[in-house]
mmCIF file of C-alpha atoms in Angstrom:
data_model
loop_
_atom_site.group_PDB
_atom_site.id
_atom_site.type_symbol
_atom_site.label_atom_id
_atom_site.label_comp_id
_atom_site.label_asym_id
_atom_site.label_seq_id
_atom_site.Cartn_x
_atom_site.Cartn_y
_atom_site.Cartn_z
ATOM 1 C CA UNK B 1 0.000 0.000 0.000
ATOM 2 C CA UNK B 2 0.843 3.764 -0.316
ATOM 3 C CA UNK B 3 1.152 4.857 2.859
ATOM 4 C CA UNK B 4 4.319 1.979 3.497
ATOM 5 C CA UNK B 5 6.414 3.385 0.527
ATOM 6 C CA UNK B 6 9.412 5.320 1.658
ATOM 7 C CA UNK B 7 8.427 9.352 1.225
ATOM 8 C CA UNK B 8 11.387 9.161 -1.308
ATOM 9 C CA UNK B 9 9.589 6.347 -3.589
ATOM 10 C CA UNK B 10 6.215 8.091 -2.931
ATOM 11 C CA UNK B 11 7.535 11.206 -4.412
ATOM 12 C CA UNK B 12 9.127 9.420 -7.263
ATOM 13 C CA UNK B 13 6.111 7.650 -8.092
ATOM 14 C CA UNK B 14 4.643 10.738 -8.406
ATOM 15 C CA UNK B 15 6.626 12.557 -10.833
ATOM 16 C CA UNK B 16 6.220 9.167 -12.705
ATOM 17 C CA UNK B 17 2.169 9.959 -12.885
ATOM 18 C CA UNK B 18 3.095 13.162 -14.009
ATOM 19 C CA UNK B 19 5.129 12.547 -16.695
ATOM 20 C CA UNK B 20 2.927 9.598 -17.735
ATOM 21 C CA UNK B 21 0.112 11.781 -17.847
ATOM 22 C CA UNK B 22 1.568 14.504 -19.581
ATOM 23 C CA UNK B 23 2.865 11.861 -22.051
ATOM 24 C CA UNK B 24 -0.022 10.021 -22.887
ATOM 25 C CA UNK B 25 -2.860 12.379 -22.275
ATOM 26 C CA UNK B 26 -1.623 13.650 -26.533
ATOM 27 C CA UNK B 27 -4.153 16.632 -27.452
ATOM 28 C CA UNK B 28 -6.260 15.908 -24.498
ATOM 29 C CA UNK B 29 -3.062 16.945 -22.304
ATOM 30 C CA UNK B 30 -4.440 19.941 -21.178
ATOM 31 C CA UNK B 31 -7.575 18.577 -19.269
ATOM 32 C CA UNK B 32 -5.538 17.239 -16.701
ATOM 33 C CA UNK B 33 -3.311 19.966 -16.016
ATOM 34 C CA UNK B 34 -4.568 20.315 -12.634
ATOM 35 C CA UNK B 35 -4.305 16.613 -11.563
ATOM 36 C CA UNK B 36 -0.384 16.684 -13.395
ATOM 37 C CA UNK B 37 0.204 20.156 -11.289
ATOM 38 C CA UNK B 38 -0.709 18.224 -8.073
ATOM 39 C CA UNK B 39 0.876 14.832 -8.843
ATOM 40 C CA UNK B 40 4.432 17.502 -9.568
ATOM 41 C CA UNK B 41 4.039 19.094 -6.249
ATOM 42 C CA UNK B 42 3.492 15.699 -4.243
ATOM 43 C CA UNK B 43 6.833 14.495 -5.703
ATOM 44 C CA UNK B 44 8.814 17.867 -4.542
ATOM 45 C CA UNK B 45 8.754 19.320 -8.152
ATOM 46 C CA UNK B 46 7.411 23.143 -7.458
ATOM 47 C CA UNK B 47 8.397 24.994 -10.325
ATOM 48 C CA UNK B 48 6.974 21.908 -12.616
ATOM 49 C CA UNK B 49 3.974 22.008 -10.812
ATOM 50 C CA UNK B 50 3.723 25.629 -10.877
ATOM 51 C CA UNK B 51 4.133 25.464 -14.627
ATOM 52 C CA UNK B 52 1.310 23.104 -14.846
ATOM 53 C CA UNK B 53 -1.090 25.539 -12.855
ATOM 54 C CA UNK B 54 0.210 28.578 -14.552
ATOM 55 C CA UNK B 55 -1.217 26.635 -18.081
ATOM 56 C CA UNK B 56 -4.679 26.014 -16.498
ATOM 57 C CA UNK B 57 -4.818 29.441 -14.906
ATOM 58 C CA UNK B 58 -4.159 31.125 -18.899
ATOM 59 C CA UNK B 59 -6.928 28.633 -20.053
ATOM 60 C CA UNK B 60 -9.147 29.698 -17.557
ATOM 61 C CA UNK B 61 -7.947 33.432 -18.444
ATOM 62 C CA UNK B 62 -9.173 32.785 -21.959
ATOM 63 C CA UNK B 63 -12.634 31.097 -21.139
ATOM 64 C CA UNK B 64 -13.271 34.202 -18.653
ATOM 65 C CA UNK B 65 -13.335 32.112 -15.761
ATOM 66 C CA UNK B 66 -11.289 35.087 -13.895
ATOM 67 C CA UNK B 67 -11.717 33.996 -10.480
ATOM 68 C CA UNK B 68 -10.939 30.491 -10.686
ATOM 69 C CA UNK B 69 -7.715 31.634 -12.942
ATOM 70 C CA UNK B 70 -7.253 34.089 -10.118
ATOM 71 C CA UNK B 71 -7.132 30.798 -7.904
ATOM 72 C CA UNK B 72 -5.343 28.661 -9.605
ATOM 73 C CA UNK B 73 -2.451 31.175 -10.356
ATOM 74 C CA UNK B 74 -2.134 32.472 -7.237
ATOM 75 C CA UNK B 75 -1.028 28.948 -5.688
ATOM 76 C CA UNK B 76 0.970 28.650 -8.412
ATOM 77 C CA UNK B 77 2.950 31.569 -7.021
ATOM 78 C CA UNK B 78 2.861 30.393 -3.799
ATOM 79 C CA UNK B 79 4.597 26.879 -4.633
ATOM 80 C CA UNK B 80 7.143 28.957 -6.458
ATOM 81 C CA UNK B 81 7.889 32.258 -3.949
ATOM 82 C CA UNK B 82 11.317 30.447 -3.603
ATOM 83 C CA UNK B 83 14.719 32.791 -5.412
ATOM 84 C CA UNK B 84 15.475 29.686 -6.796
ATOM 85 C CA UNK B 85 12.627 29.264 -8.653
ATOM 86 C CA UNK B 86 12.658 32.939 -9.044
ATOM 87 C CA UNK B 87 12.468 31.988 -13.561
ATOM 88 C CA UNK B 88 9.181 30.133 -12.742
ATOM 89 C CA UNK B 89 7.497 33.027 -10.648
ATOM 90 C CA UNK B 90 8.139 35.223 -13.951
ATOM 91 C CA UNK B 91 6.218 33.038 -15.851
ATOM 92 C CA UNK B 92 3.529 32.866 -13.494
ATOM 93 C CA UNK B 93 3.755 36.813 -12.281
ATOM 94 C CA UNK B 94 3.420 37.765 -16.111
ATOM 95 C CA UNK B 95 0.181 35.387 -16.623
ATOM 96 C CA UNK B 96 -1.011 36.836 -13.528
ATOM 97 C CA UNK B 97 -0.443 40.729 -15.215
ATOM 98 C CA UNK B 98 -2.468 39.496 -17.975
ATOM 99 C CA UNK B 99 -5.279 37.948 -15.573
ATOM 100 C CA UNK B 100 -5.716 41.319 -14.259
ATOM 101 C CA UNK B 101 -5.597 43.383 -17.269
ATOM 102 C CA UNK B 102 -8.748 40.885 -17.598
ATOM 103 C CA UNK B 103 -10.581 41.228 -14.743
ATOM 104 C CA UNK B 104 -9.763 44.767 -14.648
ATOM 105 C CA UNK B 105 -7.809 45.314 -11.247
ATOM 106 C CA UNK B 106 -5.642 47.629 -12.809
ATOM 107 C CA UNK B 107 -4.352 48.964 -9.743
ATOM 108 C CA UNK B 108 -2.959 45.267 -8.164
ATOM 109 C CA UNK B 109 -2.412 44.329 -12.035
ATOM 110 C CA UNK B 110 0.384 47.790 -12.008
ATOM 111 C CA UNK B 111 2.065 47.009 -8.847
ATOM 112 C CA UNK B 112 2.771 43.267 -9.387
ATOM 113 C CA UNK B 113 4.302 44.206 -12.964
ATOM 114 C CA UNK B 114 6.176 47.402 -11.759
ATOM 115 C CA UNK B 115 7.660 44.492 -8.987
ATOM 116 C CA UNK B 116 8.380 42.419 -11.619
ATOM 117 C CA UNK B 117 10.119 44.880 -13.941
ATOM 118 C CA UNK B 118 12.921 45.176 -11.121
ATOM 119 C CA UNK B 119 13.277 42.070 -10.408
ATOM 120 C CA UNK B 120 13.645 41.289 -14.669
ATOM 121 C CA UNK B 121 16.213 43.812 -14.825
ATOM 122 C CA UNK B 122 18.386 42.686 -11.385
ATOM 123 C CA UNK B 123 18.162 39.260 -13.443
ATOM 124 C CA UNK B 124 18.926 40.465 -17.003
ATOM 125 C CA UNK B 125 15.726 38.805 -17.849
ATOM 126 C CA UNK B 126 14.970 40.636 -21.169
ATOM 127 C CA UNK B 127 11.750 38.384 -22.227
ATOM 128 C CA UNK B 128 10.637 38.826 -19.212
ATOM 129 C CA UNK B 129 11.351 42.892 -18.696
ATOM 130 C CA UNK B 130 9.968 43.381 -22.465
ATOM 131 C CA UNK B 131 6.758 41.727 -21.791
ATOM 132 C CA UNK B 132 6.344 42.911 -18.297
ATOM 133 C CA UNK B 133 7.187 46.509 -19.991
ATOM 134 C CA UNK B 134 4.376 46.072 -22.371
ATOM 135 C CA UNK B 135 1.880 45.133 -20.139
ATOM 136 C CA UNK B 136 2.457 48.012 -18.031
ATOM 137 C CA UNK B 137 1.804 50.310 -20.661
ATOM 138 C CA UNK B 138 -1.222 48.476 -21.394
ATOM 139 C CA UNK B 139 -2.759 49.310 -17.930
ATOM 140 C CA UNK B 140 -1.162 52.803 -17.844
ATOM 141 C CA UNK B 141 -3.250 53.342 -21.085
ATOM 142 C CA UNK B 142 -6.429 52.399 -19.672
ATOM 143 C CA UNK B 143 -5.478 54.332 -16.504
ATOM 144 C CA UNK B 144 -5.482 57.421 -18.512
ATOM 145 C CA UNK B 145 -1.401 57.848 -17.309
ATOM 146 C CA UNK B 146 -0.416 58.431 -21.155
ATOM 147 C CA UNK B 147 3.088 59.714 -20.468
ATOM 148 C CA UNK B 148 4.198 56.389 -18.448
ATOM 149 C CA UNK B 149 2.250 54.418 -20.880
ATOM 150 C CA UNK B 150 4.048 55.930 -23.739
ATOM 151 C CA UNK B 151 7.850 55.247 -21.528
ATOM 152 C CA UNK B 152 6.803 51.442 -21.086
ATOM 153 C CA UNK B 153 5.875 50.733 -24.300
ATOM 154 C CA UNK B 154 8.617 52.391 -26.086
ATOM 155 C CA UNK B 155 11.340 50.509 -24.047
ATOM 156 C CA UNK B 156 9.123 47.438 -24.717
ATOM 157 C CA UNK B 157 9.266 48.228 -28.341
ATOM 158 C CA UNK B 158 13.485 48.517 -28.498
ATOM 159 C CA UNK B 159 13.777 45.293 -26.041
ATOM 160 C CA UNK B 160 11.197 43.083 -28.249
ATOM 161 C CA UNK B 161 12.536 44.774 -31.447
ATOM 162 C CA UNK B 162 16.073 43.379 -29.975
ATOM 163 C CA UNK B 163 14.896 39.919 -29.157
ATOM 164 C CA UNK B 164 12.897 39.215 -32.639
ATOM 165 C CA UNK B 165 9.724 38.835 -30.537
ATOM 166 C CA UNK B 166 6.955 39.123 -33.652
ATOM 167 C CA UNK B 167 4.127 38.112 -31.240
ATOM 168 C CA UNK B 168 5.282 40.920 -29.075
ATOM 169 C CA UNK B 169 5.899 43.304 -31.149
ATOM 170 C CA UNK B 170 2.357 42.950 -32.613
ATOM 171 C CA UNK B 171 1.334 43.270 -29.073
ATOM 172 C CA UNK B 172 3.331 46.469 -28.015
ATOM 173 C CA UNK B 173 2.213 48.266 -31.446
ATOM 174 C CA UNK B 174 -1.402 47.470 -31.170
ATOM 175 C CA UNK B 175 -1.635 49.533 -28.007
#
């Protein structure tokens, strides 16, 4: 039975059922993001299981299920508040910015992004900065703060101009 397996083979079991999920679940992957996310976490795995969540908090994003994404992404965070898996809380703080520029808390949507901005640019994370950058000035443009909204986007324009980031740039440009 379960509960007699050393916690080391009960966590490698796990990311087994995880993996085997991921690899057999084909196009139908995605419905069992949540059950792979908790399977991840139960075998130690925090950033994979935070990627997992992070993936079923954008799908809920894009089905307007806001407060279950809201859910969902938020424990995503909190498996990965860690510095070491500071490259996973990007991920994760970014689909959050894009959550709120949803559900329209502009306000908490602004101050998680500004927070991540610094952090992007102490880690030379220019993906990261550029989309964070471009979000911003997204949510400064529907706060009416034209003059920061023009500053974010146009360093978001040279950064995503510098990485070859098409999808971004169409982003950046359309606002």
């Amino acid at each position: 039975p379960y509960g007699t397996l050393p916690p080391r083979q009960r966590r490698a079991l796990h990311k087994l059922a995880a993996e085997w999920l991921l690899e057999m679940g084909g196009a139908r992957a995605g419905e069992h993001m949540l059950l792979v996310a908790e399977h991840f976490e139960q075998a130690g795995e925090p950033a994979l299981a935070a990627e997992q969540l992070r993936r079923a908090g954008e799908h809920a994003t894009r089905v307007a299920a806001h407060e279950e994404a809201l859910t969902i992404l938020l424990r995503a965070r909190e498996l990965v508040g860690a510095r070491e898996h500071r490259a996973a809380r990007f991920e994760v703080d970014l689909s959050l910015g894009e959550l709120h520029s949803h559900n329209g808390r502009l306000d908490e949507g602004r101050r998680l992004l500004e927070a991540l901005v610094l952090e992007a640019r102490e880690a030379e994370n220019t993906r990261v900065l550029a989309r964070a950058l471009g979000l911003l000035g997204r949510f400064a443009l529907w706060q009416d703060d034209r003059p920061a909204s023009l500053r974010y986007l146009e360093e978001a324009l040279s950064l995503t101009r510098s990485l070859g980031d098409e999808r971004g740039l169409v982003f950046i440009l359309r606002q």
